[in-house]
Amino acid sequence: GSLLLAVHFYSSARAAPLIPSTALGVLLLLVSALLAYAGIRRSLRNASLLVELCLTLSALWSGYGVILILAGQGALPGPGDARDALVPGLATFTLALLLLAVVGFLCGEPLLGLVAAAVSLASAHEVALHCSSSLGPSAVACGHLSVCLVGGYFALGRILHLLTRGSFALPGTDLAKKKEQSRGSAGSTNPLAAPGLLLNMLSASVFCCRLLGVTHRLFLGHVPWLWAAGTYQIGICVLSYRAMDSLMATAFGFTSILKFAAGYCLLYPAWQPEEPSLPTPFLVVFSILFAVLALFLSLQSPVDGLYLLVFVTYCIALACSPRGFFAGGPQGVAVAIFVSSALVALIHLYNVRAKAKIPTGKGAVRALLARSSLLKLREGPDLHTPYLGYSKYADAEVLTYACSVLASFALTATGDPQAPLATVVIPWVVVAGGILKLLGGSVAFARGKTLESNAFILYSVMWIIWGLTRYSGLCGTARSFHAAVGIISFMLFNSFIVFCSLFLNMAWFFYSFTFMLISVSFLLDAIHALPTGYDIAATLIFGLVSFYCFLAALASSTFEGCSLPMGRPMVQLSGVGAGTTKCLHLPARKASSVKRIADILRNGGTCGIPTDTVYVLVAACSRPDAVEKAHRSKRQAQDRPMSLWISSLRQLEPAKHLFTPLLWDFMEAAWPSPISLVIPRGEWVDFLGMKDSAKYVGTPQSVAIRIPDCSVTTHLIDLVGPIVVTSANPTGEADTTHHNQVYAKLGDKVDAVLCAGPSPENIASTVVDCTKIDSGSIGFFRVGIIPKSQV
């Protein structure tokens, strides 16, 4: 990217540049996409400064590239239009990259800091070039050439590191040490918060420059900066959910909506002479949502909570100004947003990497809440325990409910049918009610919340279609027979969701039912039969219900045992909702999870675990009460005995003299594997400590025993000792092949589930009858084919 810009500025003095403006813009967009991909891939592994540098440069060159394309296509015809369009973004990234450079030099990443400083210097020279005609472009080109040299050195070091498999790396290019340091800090500080805060600087700079007189007007050329910031903040919102920081992810979702709305306002005069109006009730509600989120965020980080109060002021200033983003009052608040975003971004950049942290007041809040018996913050490994299975994302329901509030209150501002674009409703409905709600539905699906995800996705599609049709005049009018048929289809789907929500909780029933009222208002409007005031009343009711769900989701995700009630299911049937109790779910890829499962088993619990075949229900042999509990949970008859698993033959060494040499040699040859050996019952069973519960294992004549070929399972047995195993499904049902199925079938009967996704096989283990092995008779049976009673 810097090489392209260096060539561009060295040749800009000529009559015909080497790279046309449109081609340069397209190339920068491609480079920005690759940079964003590199930053996202790196963000999933560690908190190196490379993440922030890639995402910041990607946002810079994406907005820069779109402006160059607009200039090349003649969309910026004025003599100072290109200059007014570029200066706000370049000035912002000059400061943002300078902050990255300072942190890089202070925290032991000088090479990346040097890259950031070089790009910052080149951007500063370009701003000076646009502001003074006496300066030449050579300084800008030299700055970008220095980026090429440092970047080439860094790329060479990474290539050598890859080719030598980490045994050799050039100085400053090895990120292994930084990766080890980031593991301890990434859990407490979101490494992706800083790029999101820098993007807030970008959008605020557009209005700051107009207020300070740096640019002459707000126009089409500033839209690329605003929409680039909004688009990248939605991406950072997703990555923040991946980093298990749901509150900051919600904040970035809120601020991205403001950026899309500001870009729409600047784009509106391109086809209409007047400035659009903003819906005042919506902005008041938006300020309330920001204030509530700031209150809860201050419990996690008081600095971030105080920072969000600036956006509360911003929304109030927009509501009080008839000209909205074009007025001086909101532009003055934008100056405060720019300054505060820079300071908070610097704190986040430094605290993610430095050992000595800048105090943010987090310890004081925890000490204050520790004295309270009513409010207790969620902490520890259960903070983001999913409802079903193991997910890599934090819960996004807070943002989704908030988007329902925003979309519903935006509809309270009725638009003129002759000029549907006059009121700024489209960004609120399409972005908040549609795109971000679709994001929340996707995260809910990843967390195993099937009904919630279907509802969120259905409602998001409804908001997008209705917003584009009713408030932008797309595809004709919303008052037609075809629109009525489509709305009726949505109502039929929502009727099924309303019915299913009867079995979930009361809050979800009212949430889905009140959306049905909005759908009815859409239908009545399509057939010209809408009573006066019905649509306003329906949207207000849905907005209030959504606001309650927003508060309940915030409280339940922040506090333990102190949350707003969502209500019990309105209809409870036998056999429906088997897993009503939330059992503990732990990822199998973590050694700490296996250790925790082992502690539960040693304390007399029963757990569902993955194996080399299917998921099973286990209990420790040393806890007879747990063995009996596992037997009762399956409601097994005496002809459905449980089997015995060990991790190695060393666990049977004290009873080796009770086995025949031929049988012992056969066990050594057959294990570890998915083969269960049915061997004669004998005194060796007494060595396992099952006592009276031994009657539930095997039959009076024989016992099935095996060593699984699964590292997680064998490590667990090493920690616990021999375990008793049975299939993790009610008697007579199919084997469980996913941890979600364990929860659905036995969620209220097990203490924990070790989650490893889908099982490698769909049937249980092979059984070998070794009861007559001394006579040379061996029989092979497949449990999935031959009933256990016949083995």
XYZ file of N, CA, C and O in Angstrom, residues 370-475:
424
model
N -17.633 -5.661 46.836
C -17.350 -6.790 47.725
C -17.997 -6.612 49.095
O -18.276 -7.591 49.790
N -18.261 -5.362 49.470
C -18.900 -5.103 50.763
C -20.416 -5.270 50.697
O -21.073 -5.283 51.732
N -20.952 -5.354 49.500
C -22.398 -5.468 49.343
C -22.810 -6.935 49.307
O -22.173 -7.760 48.649
N -23.857 -7.252 50.026
C -24.373 -8.617 50.032
C -25.403 -8.851 48.934
O -25.773 -9.997 48.671
N -25.884 -7.786 48.303
C -26.910 -7.912 47.273
C -26.319 -8.011 45.877
O -26.788 -8.794 45.054
N -25.294 -7.201 45.602
C -24.705 -7.145 44.262
C -23.372 -7.870 44.261
O -22.449 -7.496 44.998
N -23.276 -8.896 43.444
C -22.042 -9.661 43.310
C -21.774 -9.870 41.828
O -22.596 -10.432 41.106
N -20.618 -9.387 41.370
C -20.289 -9.470 39.952
C -19.989 -10.898 39.540
O -19.442 -11.686 40.323
N -20.352 -11.209 38.306
C -19.983 -12.510 37.742
C -18.491 -12.505 37.435
O -17.996 -11.630 36.738
N -17.793 -13.490 37.929
C -16.361 -13.617 37.694
C -16.005 -15.082 37.578
O -16.816 -15.969 37.869
N -14.761 -15.326 37.144
C -14.277 -16.692 37.081
C -14.645 -17.387 35.787
O -15.119 -16.783 34.833
N -14.436 -18.688 35.752
C -14.635 -19.436 34.499
C -16.091 -19.538 34.077
O -16.370 -19.866 32.938
N -17.048 -19.274 34.987
C -18.462 -19.390 34.628
C -19.019 -18.099 34.057
O -20.224 -18.006 33.824
N -18.172 -17.097 33.829
C -18.672 -15.798 33.396
C -19.402 -15.880 32.070
O -20.437 -15.258 31.868
N -18.872 -16.668 31.143
C -19.471 -16.761 29.811
C -19.906 -18.189 29.499
O -19.853 -18.617 28.351
N -20.330 -18.936 30.506
C -20.795 -20.291 30.266
C -22.027 -20.261 29.377
O -23.019 -19.620 29.706
N -22.008 -20.910 28.234
C -23.157 -20.848 27.336
C -24.320 -21.680 27.837
O -24.168 -22.546 28.689
N -25.461 -21.401 27.295
C -26.669 -22.119 27.691
C -26.665 -23.530 27.135
O -27.030 -24.477 27.805
N -26.248 -23.673 25.893
C -26.148 -24.997 25.274
C -24.767 -25.149 24.661
O -24.401 -24.402 23.750
N -24.017 -26.088 25.130
C -22.740 -26.408 24.507
C -21.684 -25.346 24.728
O -21.830 -24.406 25.491
N -20.612 -25.477 24.014
C -19.474 -24.561 24.129
C -19.428 -23.659 22.905
O -19.464 -24.119 21.776
N -19.376 -22.364 23.128
C -19.347 -21.399 22.046
C -18.122 -20.521 22.192
O -17.649 -20.266 23.294
N -17.627 -20.013 21.072
C -16.478 -19.119 21.076
C -16.892 -17.653 21.183
O -16.054 -16.778 21.072
N -18.170 -17.394 21.373
C -18.669 -16.031 21.415
C -19.410 -15.778 22.729
O -20.082 -16.660 23.250
N -19.288 -14.546 23.216
C -20.094 -14.135 24.357
C -21.530 -13.897 23.904
O -21.821 -13.776 22.706
N -22.433 -13.809 24.864
C -23.846 -13.648 24.553
C -24.098 -12.254 23.982
O -23.660 -11.248 24.549
N -24.821 -12.180 22.853
C -25.094 -10.914 22.169
C -26.533 -10.464 22.339
O -26.989 -9.579 21.605
N -27.260 -11.035 23.299
C -28.663 -10.677 23.439
C -28.854 -9.241 23.896
O -29.873 -8.624 23.587
N -27.903 -8.680 24.645
C -28.029 -7.292 25.095
C -28.120 -6.358 23.894
O -29.012 -5.495 23.823
N -27.218 -6.518 22.947
C -27.237 -5.680 21.741
C -28.494 -5.929 20.922
O -29.080 -4.991 20.369
N -28.942 -7.167 20.847
C -30.101 -7.492 20.021
C -31.375 -6.875 20.577
O -32.181 -6.301 19.822
N -31.577 -6.957 21.884
C -32.748 -6.313 22.479
C -32.676 -4.797 22.323
O -33.709 -4.138 22.087
N -31.482 -4.220 22.482
C -31.343 -2.775 22.311
C -31.686 -2.355 20.885
O -32.309 -1.304 20.668
N -31.302 -3.158 19.907
C -31.641 -2.844 18.518
C -33.151 -2.900 18.293
O -33.694 -2.126 17.493
N -33.840 -3.787 18.986
C -35.305 -3.813 18.900
C -35.900 -2.526 19.443
O -36.856 -1.980 18.878
N -35.331 -2.016 20.542
C -35.805 -0.751 21.097
C -35.584 0.380 20.100
O -36.488 1.198 19.840
N -34.394 0.449 19.511
C -34.076 1.528 18.588
C -34.957 1.483 17.346
O -35.488 2.511 16.903
N -35.110 0.299 16.764
C -35.906 0.192 15.541
C -37.363 0.544 15.802
O -38.017 1.207 14.973
N -37.897 0.127 16.948
C -39.304 0.409 17.227
C -39.545 1.889 17.469
O -40.505 2.469 16.943
N -38.685 2.560 18.231
C -38.882 3.981 18.484
C -38.559 4.830 17.260
O -39.043 5.957 17.148
N -37.744 4.327 16.349
C -37.505 5.068 15.108
C -38.772 5.131 14.270
O -38.998 6.113 13.541
N -39.622 4.124 14.351
C -40.853 4.114 13.571
C -41.905 5.055 14.127
O -42.929 5.263 13.477
N -41.679 5.601 15.324
C -42.647 6.564 15.852
C -42.612 7.877 15.088
O -43.545 8.666 15.194
N -41.533 8.126 14.337
C -41.448 9.313 13.487
C -42.019 8.963 12.119
O -41.376 8.307 11.314
N -43.236 9.378 11.860
C -43.900 9.050 10.601
C -43.319 9.894 9.480
O -43.230 11.119 9.583
N -42.942 9.266 8.409
C -42.370 9.968 7.264
C -43.438 10.419 6.287
O -44.550 9.883 6.249
N -43.110 11.404 5.505
C -44.018 11.897 4.480
C -44.085 10.885 3.339
O -43.054 10.544 2.755
N -45.301 10.391 2.979
C -45.378 9.424 1.870
C -44.848 9.971 0.552
O -44.391 9.211 -0.291
N -44.917 11.314 0.384
C -44.401 11.899 -0.846
C -42.881 12.021 -0.838
O -42.255 12.072 -1.891
N -42.289 12.107 0.335
C -40.824 12.208 0.459
C -40.376 11.303 1.591
O -40.081 11.758 2.701
N -40.364 9.994 1.385
C -40.060 9.058 2.486
C -38.646 9.181 3.018
O -38.362 8.716 4.112
N -37.737 9.797 2.253
C -36.350 9.893 2.701
C -36.089 11.123 3.550
O -34.969 11.325 4.008
N -37.097 11.985 3.731
C -36.862 13.249 4.412
C -36.465 13.060 5.871
O -35.708 13.839 6.427
N -36.994 12.020 6.542
C -36.661 11.749 7.937
C -35.626 10.633 8.006
O -35.741 9.636 7.311
N -34.616 10.824 8.852
C -33.539 9.838 8.957
C -34.046 8.655 9.773
O -33.847 8.568 10.983
N -34.725 7.728 9.119
C -35.242 6.520 9.738
C -34.555 5.288 9.181
O -34.375 4.293 9.883
N -34.135 5.354 7.910
C -33.557 4.174 7.251
C -32.339 3.627 8.005
O -32.261 2.420 8.255
N -31.351 4.458 8.387
C -30.198 3.871 9.095
C -30.587 3.202 10.408
O -30.070 2.139 10.752
N -31.512 3.818 11.152
C -31.883 3.236 12.436
C -32.573 1.891 12.240
O -32.303 0.936 12.965
N -33.490 1.813 11.249
C -34.269 0.593 11.061
C -33.436 -0.493 10.389
O -33.430 -1.653 10.803
N -32.707 -0.118 9.332
C -31.970 -1.116 8.550
C -30.714 -1.582 9.292
O -30.450 -2.785 9.387
N -29.943 -0.644 9.839
C -28.696 -1.012 10.510
C -28.968 -1.585 11.900
O -28.522 -2.686 12.236
N -29.741 -0.835 12.710
C -29.999 -1.292 14.077
C -30.973 -2.453 14.098
O -30.698 -3.507 14.676
N -32.122 -2.275 13.456
C -33.112 -3.335 13.502
C -32.799 -4.517 12.624
O -33.289 -5.624 12.874
N -31.987 -4.314 11.574
C -31.713 -5.384 10.635
C -30.345 -6.012 10.754
O -30.204 -7.162 11.169
N -29.296 -5.256 10.434
C -27.946 -5.830 10.336
C -27.445 -6.287 11.703
O -26.967 -7.425 11.863
N -27.552 -5.425 12.718
C -27.037 -5.805 14.033
C -27.902 -6.875 14.688
O -27.399 -7.720 15.437
N -29.187 -6.871 14.422
C -30.032 -7.947 14.942
C -29.703 -9.276 14.264
O -29.746 -10.344 14.888
N -29.353 -9.223 12.974
C -28.905 -10.438 12.285
C -27.621 -10.964 12.902
O -27.434 -12.182 13.050
N -26.733 -10.056 13.292
C -25.516 -10.455 13.996
C -25.852 -11.140 15.314
O -25.284 -12.186 15.657
N -26.780 -10.562 16.078
C -27.175 -11.180 17.337
C -27.807 -12.548 17.150
O -27.570 -13.463 17.948
N -28.601 -12.712 16.086
C -29.180 -14.022 15.806
C -28.130 -15.058 15.461
O -28.236 -16.220 15.857
N -27.102 -14.648 14.720
C -26.026 -15.578 14.369
C -25.259 -16.024 15.601
O -24.917 -17.206 15.750
N -24.969 -15.087 16.517
C -24.269 -15.447 17.752
C -25.139 -16.357 18.614
O -24.653 -17.328 19.216
N -26.438 -16.076 18.678
C -27.339 -16.936 19.454
C -27.369 -18.352 18.883
O -27.419 -19.336 19.623
N -27.330 -18.461 17.557
C -27.295 -19.788 16.943
C -26.009 -20.519 17.290
O -26.012 -21.727 17.554
N -24.872 -19.789 17.291
C -23.595 -20.409 17.648
C -23.583 -20.877 19.101
O -22.876 -21.815 19.449
N -24.381 -20.256 19.951
C -24.435 -20.631 21.361
C -25.505 -21.681 21.637
O -25.753 -22.030 22.774
N -26.169 -22.171 20.597
C -27.135 -23.237 20.759
C -28.532 -22.784 21.107
O -29.380 -23.608 21.444
N -28.827 -21.487 21.045
C -30.165 -20.974 21.353
C -30.999 -20.974 20.071
O -31.057 -19.980 19.349
N -31.634 -22.073 19.812
C -32.293 -22.265 18.518
C -33.484 -21.335 18.344
O -33.599 -20.647 17.318
N -34.384 -21.284 19.303
C -35.577 -20.456 19.165
C -35.217 -18.982 19.099
O -35.724 -18.239 18.243
N -34.334 -18.529 19.989
C -33.953 -17.128 19.999
C -33.296 -16.714 18.693
O -33.582 -15.635 18.147
N -32.404 -17.569 18.173
C -31.721 -17.217 16.924
C -32.704 -17.131 15.766
O -32.610 -16.225 14.928
N -33.652 -18.048 15.682
C -34.639 -17.987 14.611
C -35.481 -16.726 14.698
O -35.775 -16.087 13.678
N -35.866 -16.339 15.910
C -36.669 -15.131 16.077
C -35.877 -13.887 15.692
O -36.379 -13.014 14.965
N -34.633 -13.776 16.160
C -33.825 -12.605 15.845
C -33.596 -12.476 14.331
O -33.671 -11.372 13.773
N -33.294 -13.582 13.676
C -33.040 -13.535 12.233
C -34.315 -13.181 11.474
O -34.289 -12.390 10.521
N -35.445 -13.751 11.879
C -36.715 -13.424 11.223
C -37.045 -11.940 11.389
O -37.422 -11.267 10.423
N -36.899 -11.413 12.585
C -37.217 -10.008 12.821
C -36.251 -9.085 12.084
O -36.647 -8.013 11.615
N -34.981 -9.480 11.991
C -34.014 -8.650 11.261
C -34.390 -8.543 9.788
O -34.313 -7.456 9.195
N -34.792 -9.646 9.178
C -35.217 -9.615 7.780
C -36.447 -8.719 7.612
O -36.557 -7.942 6.651
N -37.369 -8.796 8.561
C -38.573 -7.966 8.514
C -38.226 -6.484 8.596
O -38.743 -5.655 7.831
N -37.325 -6.122 9.508
C -36.943 -4.708 9.651
C -36.254 -4.209 8.395
O -36.506 -3.075 7.953
N -35.374 -4.998 7.814
C -34.644 -4.547 6.624
C -35.597 -4.328 5.458
O -35.566 -3.290 4.781
N -36.464 -5.312 5.200
C -37.381 -5.192 4.055
C -38.338 -4.023 4.257
O -38.560 -3.217 3.342
N -38.914 -3.906 5.444
C -39.871 -2.835 5.677
C -39.194 -1.465 5.647
O -39.756 -0.498 5.122
N -38.000 -1.347 6.198
C -37.306 -0.062 6.181
C -36.977 0.398 4.782
O -37.174 1.570 4.422
N -36.473 -0.532 3.953
C -36.119 -0.152 2.581
C -37.358 0.118 1.730
O -37.327 0.935 0.816
N -38.460 -0.559 2.022
C -39.666 -0.388 1.214
C -40.479 0.826 1.648
O -40.843 1.671 0.830
N -40.726 0.931 2.948
C -41.618 1.989 3.432
C -40.931 3.338 3.508
O -41.532 4.372 3.192
N -39.663 3.368 3.897
C -39.021 4.643 4.178
C -38.003 5.065 3.122
O -37.377 6.096 3.263
N -37.812 4.278 2.081
C -36.955 4.719 0.984
C -37.641 4.612 -0.362
O -37.063 5.003 -1.375
N -38.854 4.083 -0.387
C -39.573 3.987 -1.651
C -38.998 2.957 -2.595
O -39.250 3.008 -3.809
N -38.212 1.997 -2.083
C -37.592 0.993 -2.940
C -38.648 0.007 -3.433
O -39.515 -0.428 -2.684
N -38.572 -0.358 -4.720
C -39.498 -1.321 -5.332
C -40.953 -0.876 -5.185
O -41.834 -1.645 -4.789
